[in-house]
Structure formats: structure tokens, C-alpha cells
Amino acid sequence: MTEIGKDILKAKAYLQHAELVAIPTETVYGLAANAFDVNAVSKIYEVKNRPKFNPLIIHSNSLLRFDTWGIEISDRLQQLAARFSPGPLTYVLPKSTYIPDIITAGQDSVAIRIPNHTLALELLSALDFPLAAPSANPSEYVSPTTAQHVYNQLQGKIQYILDGGICSVGLESTIIDLTQKKIRLLRLGGISKEEIEDCINEEIDDLLISDNLIAPGMMKRHYATSHELIFEDDLQKITIPEKSFALRFNSYADYLPKSNQRLLSVQGNLSEAAANLFSMMRELDAMDIDLIIAERFPALGIGRAINDRLERAASKNLHT
Ligand code: TXA
Ligand code: MG
């Protein structure tokens, strides 16, 4: 029932008929629907089992197109987009009347992104509507970075998976809120806070836990594996189960045999580690083990986003 292919015309036809299509982006695969079709968008919430209060990002291929849909393009946005779009940065902006309330979960802001992926951009430019697209995983699970990841979880539930290969960034986009005077970081991701500050020459506010109310999807437990995951820092608090596996950066630890460890980047490259993270988490999750032990990554650039995802996976505060 669910087909995997590279046919943009087929993807386009499904989307025009209010069906869901999984699309590749440079960050993670998205579960896409016509953002202007309330019926199509409600299917996203059903298939993902996503809480209705969690708004969606809309995607298109240029700022100009968002402009035609009533989104105001400020100088600051233009400046940021000139440097980071297409790319892994999402902008939260004042909503326009074109955008249905189901997209924004009733909020008066809307999140927009221009993904940097050839196939996705080709598809987006062929459509006369933007695509609402959350990550193509069941709510709270690890995001997919290959077409096969999507197929494993959503087969039978969607019509088509547009196969664009392995996602090059591998972590979701950075999200910034541009609705206030001072920019605020809502989610760590492919672009670091410093890169953004450097571009506009102003300081931006950090993410706060209370911002979970602003970016409601950033619930503490997210990106979770089925097996329990803890950080190495917490190892002294437990007896390490026999069937444990370690997820490390570029070197082996001595508390487990090498055969029970995976390295995310032998070269010690943080971008490579980020690109491998979700695949590796899925791989370990499919194994018959009792515990995943994660090294904490250097708190530099995308290393901070890696730690953020691991922290959420480690969190035991399950939100409904
Ligand atoms: O990299 C990405 O951003 C991927 C690809 C597919 O583009 N998409 C993605 O979507 O990660 P999703 O739905 O898994 O995460 C979107 C996040 C959620 O935490 C949601 O709460 C937040 O964006 N969000 C959406 N609209 C918002 C708004 N108006 N204000 C604040 N946060 C918003
Ligand atoms: Mg997601």
C-alpha cells in the first residue's frame, strides 16, 4: 500500500488529493500534507498520534511565496534567510489569515521553513500551496533520517514516500521566534545560536523550559527510544545491566567490551555524529538489550543539539 519512489509528479498528485506523502529534507523526513487543506492536515495528527495543541511547520521553496500567502517579510527575516535559507532554520512569525488554525494550533504565530534538499525544493516549487510537515515518526519517537525508517513505522498509513536518500544534517531544524523585539531560540538544531547572532549582530535569548508552552512540541520526553537511555554521568547510580550498549562520540570507553559500543564519528566530527545519531538510536533500539548508555557530547555548535536530543530521550517524564 505504501510505495517508496522518486516520482515528484506522483507525490504532487497525492498531495493535491489531500493524501499524505513523506518527503525528504536535509534535517529529517517530514510527513507532508497540503497546508491549506484542513482535512489533509488533520490526517497528519491522526497518523502521528500527535496532540492537537502541537502546531506544525509549513514549508515552501522561497520567501516570496510565503509573502504571497500573507506572511510579512521583515528586514530581519530577509537578512537571516539570505544566509540560512534554504537550510535547517525555522522562523516563527506572525500568522496570516491564509493559514488555517489547525496548522498553528490556534496560536497567532506560524512557523515557516525552506528546506535545503533538491527533491523537496523541486516538489515545493511544483505545488501552489505550502506543505505542513512534522517529522515523519509517531509522536515522541526518534525522527526518521531515511525512507526506510519512515516505511518501518508508517507503512500502510500513508500513500507515498519520496525517497531522497539519507538526510545530510540528521537533526531537526533550529527554531527561532521572530514575533518579539528580541529573538528567542525555541529549539536547538542544525544552525547554532552563535551563527544566528553573528548574522544579525544582535544577541538572542536562550531557550527556557517554560518555552515548552511556546513551542509545545518541545516536551521534555521526545525522541525517545523504547529501551531506557541514560548518560554516562549517571552510571555510578546504577548497576550496569549485562545487556548494555554504549553510544559514543569517537573513542571506546573501558566499562563495556568494544563489541557493545558504537561510535558516531570515528573522525571526531560533530556534524557526522549528528547525521548518524537517529539511525544509530534506531539500530540500538532494535537490538535485544536492556540499556543504552550515551556519552555527553562537547557543548559546541551542533554538539549541543545532540545533547539536547539525548537528554530528551533520557527523560523519564512522560508527557501525554
Ligand atoms: O527539521 C524540521 O524542522 C523538520 C522537517 C520535516 O522540516 N520538522 C519538524 O517538525 O521537526 P516537528 O513538527 O517534528 O517539530 C516542529 C516544532 C514543534 O516543537 C512545534 O511545537 C514547533 O515546531 N512549532 C510549530 N509551530 C510553532 C509556532 N507557531 N510557535 C512555536 N513553535 C512552533
Ligand atoms: Mg518531531
XYZ file of C-alpha atoms and ligand atoms in Angstrom:
354
model
C 0.000 0.000 0.000
C 2.788 2.408 0.828
C 5.109 2.971 -2.107
C 8.685 4.266 -1.954
C 9.932 6.143 -5.044
C 11.471 9.247 -6.540
C 8.490 10.364 -8.615
C 7.730 14.029 -7.936
C 4.621 14.027 -10.142
C 3.178 11.133 -8.191
C 3.926 12.860 -4.880
C 2.326 16.029 -6.235
C -0.829 14.199 -7.329
C -1.298 12.562 -3.920
C -0.792 15.893 -2.152
C -3.318 17.601 -4.441
C -5.828 14.928 -3.452
C -5.469 15.527 0.283
C -3.239 12.474 0.832
C -0.119 12.338 2.980
C 3.338 11.952 1.440
C 6.605 11.559 3.352
C 9.228 13.926 1.967
C 12.986 14.090 2.361
C 14.661 17.199 3.748
C 18.239 17.854 4.816
C 17.224 17.586 8.509
C 14.789 14.652 8.833
C 11.965 13.181 6.735
C 8.703 15.096 7.003
C 5.123 13.832 6.907
C 3.627 16.278 4.432
C 0.132 17.487 3.578
C -1.375 20.462 1.749
C -1.218 23.125 4.476
C -4.333 24.858 3.120
C -6.476 21.713 3.254
C -7.807 21.184 6.783
C -8.823 17.586 6.005
C -5.382 16.681 4.752
C -3.698 18.330 7.743
C -5.928 16.518 10.228
C -4.650 13.222 8.769
C -1.142 14.203 9.915
C -2.346 14.460 13.508
C -4.079 11.085 13.236
C -1.207 9.182 11.645
C 1.368 10.583 14.051
C -0.938 10.377 17.037
C 0.127 13.959 17.652
C -1.567 16.090 20.308
C -3.755 18.731 18.662
C -2.120 21.517 20.694
C 1.203 20.996 18.928
C 1.467 23.306 15.867
C 3.110 22.391 12.539
C 5.868 23.974 10.446
C 4.888 24.967 6.899
C 7.411 24.526 4.101
C 7.870 26.168 0.716
C 10.677 26.951 -1.692
C 11.136 30.724 -1.293
C 10.338 33.709 0.932
C 8.499 35.276 -1.972
C 5.923 32.513 -1.916
C 5.310 32.980 1.802
C 4.861 36.670 1.002
C 2.070 35.825 -1.452
C 0.396 33.864 1.353
C 0.255 36.980 3.515
C 3.336 36.371 5.689
C 5.112 39.657 6.346
C 8.760 39.539 5.293
C 10.657 41.854 7.664
C 14.175 43.136 7.001
C 15.474 40.968 9.827
C 13.872 37.864 8.300
C 15.283 38.731 4.905
C 18.756 39.108 6.361
C 18.564 35.753 8.151
C 17.073 33.968 5.146
C 19.779 35.334 2.840
C 22.295 33.415 4.941
C 20.403 30.380 6.273
C 17.608 29.549 3.809
C 17.204 27.147 2.167
C 18.536 25.438 5.277
C 17.896 23.969 8.733
C 16.430 27.129 10.311
C 12.714 27.639 11.077
C 11.240 31.098 11.675
C 8.211 31.695 13.925
C 6.363 34.739 12.566
C 3.012 36.489 12.950
C 0.349 34.292 11.340
C -1.584 35.405 8.253
C -5.258 34.763 7.557
C -4.330 32.312 4.774
C -3.006 29.854 7.358
C -5.688 27.561 8.860
C -5.894 27.420 12.665
C -5.213 23.677 12.655
C -1.638 24.448 11.479
C -0.906 26.835 14.328
C -2.956 25.034 16.996
C -4.875 28.250 17.469
C -1.782 30.383 18.176
C -1.355 33.687 16.368
C 2.115 32.762 15.095
C 3.190 30.396 12.341
C 6.465 28.512 11.807
C 7.959 28.534 8.283
C 10.957 26.789 6.727
C 12.656 26.443 3.340
C 14.357 23.030 3.358
C 17.684 22.586 1.606
C 17.060 19.416 -0.368
C 16.899 19.253 -4.178
C 13.973 16.846 -4.418
C 11.972 18.655 -1.731
C 12.573 22.035 -3.406
C 11.539 20.628 -6.787
C 8.315 19.310 -5.283
C 7.593 22.518 -3.353
C 8.059 24.681 -6.420
C 5.662 22.457 -8.377
C 2.874 22.993 -5.825
C 0.614 26.009 -5.455
C 0.336 25.520 -1.696
C 2.841 25.130 1.178
C 3.371 21.768 2.862
C 2.689 21.247 6.539
C 5.298 18.720 7.617
C 6.253 17.492 11.067
C 8.899 14.811 11.367
C 7.542 11.552 9.891
C 7.601 9.494 13.094
C 4.916 8.539 15.583
C 4.700 11.288 18.226
C 7.548 11.107 20.800
C 9.663 8.558 18.870
C 13.021 9.242 17.194
C 12.753 11.184 13.881
C 13.435 9.301 10.599
C 16.544 10.070 8.546
C 15.979 7.539 5.726
C 12.977 6.492 3.610
C 13.257 3.031 5.178
C 12.877 4.483 8.704
C 9.611 6.078 7.573
C 8.437 2.864 5.925
C 9.203 0.788 9.029
C 6.807 2.859 11.115
C 4.206 4.261 8.739
C 3.704 1.554 6.106
C 0.033 1.136 5.303
C -0.785 4.526 6.806
C 0.443 6.806 4.016
C 0.383 6.561 0.227
C 3.870 7.518 -0.828
C 7.397 8.060 0.471
C 9.517 10.310 -1.716
C 12.991 8.830 -1.379
C 15.700 11.475 -1.214
C 18.400 9.354 0.389
C 19.945 9.852 3.813
C 19.289 13.230 5.478
C 22.572 15.117 5.500
C 22.067 17.078 8.752
C 20.206 14.341 10.623
C 18.716 16.539 13.386
C 15.632 18.752 13.167
C 15.923 22.431 12.280
C 16.792 25.147 14.780
C 13.656 27.174 15.585
C 13.726 30.905 16.390
C 10.852 33.141 17.409
C 10.812 36.411 15.471
C 7.472 37.700 16.795
C 9.042 39.756 19.621
C 11.579 42.553 19.640
C 14.267 40.207 20.889
C 14.751 36.954 19.006
C 14.339 33.820 21.092
C 15.729 30.374 20.456
C 12.967 27.736 20.723
C 14.757 24.583 19.570
C 18.431 23.710 19.126
C 19.239 22.154 15.760
C 21.289 22.353 12.599
C 22.213 26.051 12.988
C 23.873 27.224 16.211
C 22.839 30.221 18.299
C 26.211 31.866 17.668
C 25.847 31.608 13.887
C 22.485 33.396 14.099
C 23.816 36.099 16.445
C 26.749 36.600 14.168
C 24.485 37.071 11.136
C 22.226 39.787 12.583
C 24.692 41.257 15.028
C 22.361 41.050 17.998
C 22.058 38.763 20.978
C 19.288 36.238 21.049
C 17.590 34.832 24.150
C 18.146 31.262 25.184
C 15.633 28.544 25.261
C 13.842 28.276 28.611
C 11.957 25.297 29.959
C 8.846 27.484 30.154
C 9.163 27.884 26.385
C 7.627 24.435 26.160
C 4.414 26.401 26.214
C 5.544 28.445 23.234
C 6.922 25.547 21.172
C 4.527 22.977 22.585
C 6.227 20.155 20.718
C 9.359 20.528 22.759
C 8.007 18.385 25.538
C 10.679 17.021 27.737
C 10.343 13.391 26.738
C 10.692 13.202 22.996
C 12.983 11.460 20.575
C 12.614 8.525 22.934
C 13.865 5.027 22.256
C 11.899 2.066 23.638
C 14.931 0.883 25.578
C 15.900 3.016 28.520
C 18.673 5.515 27.791
C 20.962 7.118 30.387
C 24.058 9.314 30.278
C 27.448 8.010 31.347
C 27.431 10.709 34.075
C 24.686 8.696 35.814
C 26.389 5.310 35.631
C 27.576 5.355 39.255
C 23.929 5.438 40.336
C 23.151 2.029 38.831
C 24.474 -1.482 38.319
C 25.175 -1.763 34.605
C 22.932 -4.488 33.143
C 24.741 -7.236 31.232
C 22.938 -6.383 28.014
C 24.009 -2.744 27.781
C 25.213 -0.854 24.755
C 27.149 2.414 24.669
C 26.615 5.211 22.147
C 29.844 7.230 21.998
C 31.438 10.058 20.018
C 34.844 8.923 18.714
C 36.508 6.666 21.274
C 35.705 3.481 23.164
C 35.064 3.522 26.911
C 36.513 0.903 29.232
C 33.371 -0.049 31.159
C 32.000 -2.252 28.328
C 33.569 -4.528 25.700
C 34.152 -2.786 22.358
C 31.617 -5.093 20.740
C 28.950 -3.413 22.894
C 29.768 0.095 21.743
C 29.012 2.222 18.694
C 30.953 5.316 17.637
C 29.050 8.143 15.939
C 32.114 9.631 14.258
C 35.489 7.931 14.263
C 36.943 11.201 12.905
C 35.557 13.175 15.864
C 33.381 15.281 13.575
C 30.248 16.646 15.309
C 28.273 17.103 12.069
C 28.930 13.498 11.127
C 27.908 12.381 14.633
C 24.645 14.359 14.326
C 23.916 12.813 10.937
C 24.378 9.311 12.392
C 22.609 9.833 15.731
C 18.997 8.898 14.951
C 19.955 5.929 12.735
C 22.140 4.586 15.488
C 19.432 5.117 18.127
C 17.027 3.116 15.959
C 19.615 0.401 15.407
C 20.230 0.014 19.135
C 16.505 0.107 19.807
C 16.014 -2.898 17.501
C 18.558 -4.970 19.471
C 17.816 -7.253 22.374
C 19.383 -5.059 25.056
C 18.256 -3.547 28.355
C 20.040 -0.221 28.431
C 21.561 2.397 26.099
C 24.346 4.421 27.690
C 25.192 7.713 25.975
C 28.320 9.798 26.215
C 27.732 13.530 26.661
C 28.967 15.394 23.567
C 31.169 18.505 23.537
C 28.849 21.508 24.079
C 29.923 23.177 20.846
C 27.745 24.039 17.823
C 25.649 21.059 16.788
C 27.085 19.093 19.755
C 24.626 20.999 21.933
C 21.723 19.888 19.743
C 22.940 16.275 20.008
C 22.981 16.551 23.822
C 19.502 18.114 23.723
C 18.062 15.133 21.820
C 19.824 12.622 24.089
C 18.594 14.458 27.202
C 15.016 14.311 25.958
C 15.371 10.615 25.134
C 16.742 10.060 28.657
C 13.963 11.960 30.364
C 11.531 9.815 32.296
C 8.855 12.495 32.484
C 6.438 11.036 30.033
C 4.021 13.695 28.835
C 0.672 12.821 27.406
O 13.674 19.956 10.617
C 12.473 20.139 10.839
O 12.052 21.180 11.341
C 11.508 19.011 10.442
C 11.468 18.938 8.925
C 10.467 17.928 8.416
O 11.225 20.220 8.381
N 10.220 19.244 11.016
C 9.963 19.119 12.330
O 8.628 19.291 12.678
O 10.820 18.858 13.154
P 8.041 18.859 14.093
O 6.582 19.057 13.975
O 8.506 17.497 14.445
O 8.592 19.939 15.064
C 8.133 21.262 14.926
C 8.285 22.027 16.204
C 7.354 21.552 17.294
O 8.096 21.522 18.502
C 6.303 22.644 17.348
O 5.768 22.797 18.635
C 7.076 23.864 16.909
O 7.923 23.384 15.908
N 6.211 24.905 16.339
C 5.445 24.831 15.236
N 4.743 25.961 15.054
C 5.078 26.791 16.041
C 4.694 28.096 16.421
N 3.805 28.805 15.738
N 5.266 28.624 17.514
C 6.167 27.912 18.224
N 6.565 26.674 17.931
C 6.030 26.105 16.859
Mg 9.142 15.911 15.568
